């Protein structure tokens, strides 16, 4: 189901409203508030790519840096046909709050290209990636702005980016991008990090609320990098995955699905709705299942004023960025659902991106166990800080996370002062 976004409720205006609420609660000084409400820097590029049939197509791409007060800008690159500058600005702002809430010394950025990567051949995708990288090389680099995978991009795309930037430099610059293959300086555990991080936060929050994970039921919308790995980790922790879906629909089995067979089916190019071991469900039906935990891990605004009243899960763990619109957030908070907010719940990816960047800079690499232990430490500590603020001030976790993040960035901005 495509997200419903009208002009009055653009992604950026939603992100700004969330920021305003945190800024009001913190009594943020006007100068700092003005700076943090807008993105710092945005680059829009239009560039040609030669197609396999010899024709040329012009593509549009973006790289937006929202804030760099606490370190280099950091955030993913999205290849998607519906991508807009407004979306990228909002997503760059969320990255600033995400890196702050988990205590990474980074700012926030996002970028991408308006394209349908599945309709491009491998060679076309490589040419597009290399040319786009060259266009944004004006503002990216290991000390300036470090891209990573997001929707529609993967480790292979990151390898082309790393190679292009390295060719320009004349030497290998592994720290210029994260989410790379391990053969060129990628980190162990980076692919599984977003899903693992989400599972760690979910399990911790359930234990805190006295909900026993063993036997608890889970429905997952989206079976990509975040959805499939969180399914694996939650199942390993004793939870029962009763439904999963991709963009074409999903499958439901109240006794539990076999996650490994679903992953094998997807990796062979199949769709989870074709899986024989359960009943078909639509994406809409999946969101409304009577489960303990719902993981919306597809895309923005999937839960809104229209369908939120029918959502029955006790815990909602935001795998995607902004999967609940503000109306849905209010409706579900009112009925007492525990919402684990995106900037915390899906921060595992950027946490291991940070560990990858550190390993690249020191040219010394850690085994998967070491990376996963550090990820666990950061996710559990960050969750506990957010939960403590939420209970001290009687706030939902999203408001508490936003306040902690905005306060961290505001302090850095204020102490540096306004130049000149
Ligand atoms: N795209 C991911 C996110 O939205 C990862 C960003 C990164 O690792 O820099 O958090």
PDB file of C-alpha atoms in Angstrom, residues 2 4 17 23 42 63 152 174 194 197 200-202 238 244-246 251 259 287 305 337 376:
ATOM      1  CA  UNK A   2       1.592   3.332  -0.990  1.00  0.00           C
ATOM      2  CA  UNK A   4      -0.785   8.521   1.833  1.00  0.00           C
ATOM      3  CA  UNK A  17       6.201  19.185  14.423  1.00  0.00           C
ATOM      4  CA  UNK A  23      11.940  22.033  21.679  1.00  0.00           C
ATOM      5  CA  UNK A  42      21.246  20.115   0.544  1.00  0.00           C
ATOM      6  CA  UNK A  63      22.242  14.376  -0.472  1.00  0.00           C
ATOM      7  CA  UNK A 152      16.788  -0.144  -2.478  1.00  0.00           C
ATOM      8  CA  UNK A 174      37.244   2.305   3.271  1.00  0.00           C
ATOM      9  CA  UNK A 194      19.095  -3.205  12.223  1.00  0.00           C
ATOM     10  CA  UNK A 197      18.968  -3.943  17.395  1.00  0.00           C
ATOM     11  CA  UNK A 200      17.129  -6.252  21.562  1.00  0.00           C
ATOM     12  CA  UNK A 201      15.045  -3.134  22.295  1.00  0.00           C
ATOM     13  CA  UNK A 202      11.766  -5.062  21.931  1.00  0.00           C
ATOM     14  CA  UNK A 238      11.184 -17.932  21.986  1.00  0.00           C
ATOM     15  CA  UNK A 244       5.007 -11.639   7.711  1.00  0.00           C
ATOM     16  CA  UNK A 245       4.455  -9.696   4.504  1.00  0.00           C
ATOM     17  CA  UNK A 246       6.234  -7.965   1.639  1.00  0.00           C
ATOM     18  CA  UNK A 251       1.158 -15.098   5.075  1.00  0.00           C
ATOM     19  CA  UNK A 259      11.249 -18.052   9.424  1.00  0.00           C
ATOM     20  CA  UNK A 287      -1.504  -4.729  10.720  1.00  0.00           C
ATOM     21  CA  UNK A 305      -5.864   7.765  11.358  1.00  0.00           C
ATOM     22  CA  UNK A 337      -0.011   0.559  23.304  1.00  0.00           C
ATOM     23  CA  UNK A 376      23.771  -4.923  22.606  1.00  0.00           C
TER      24      UNK A 376
END
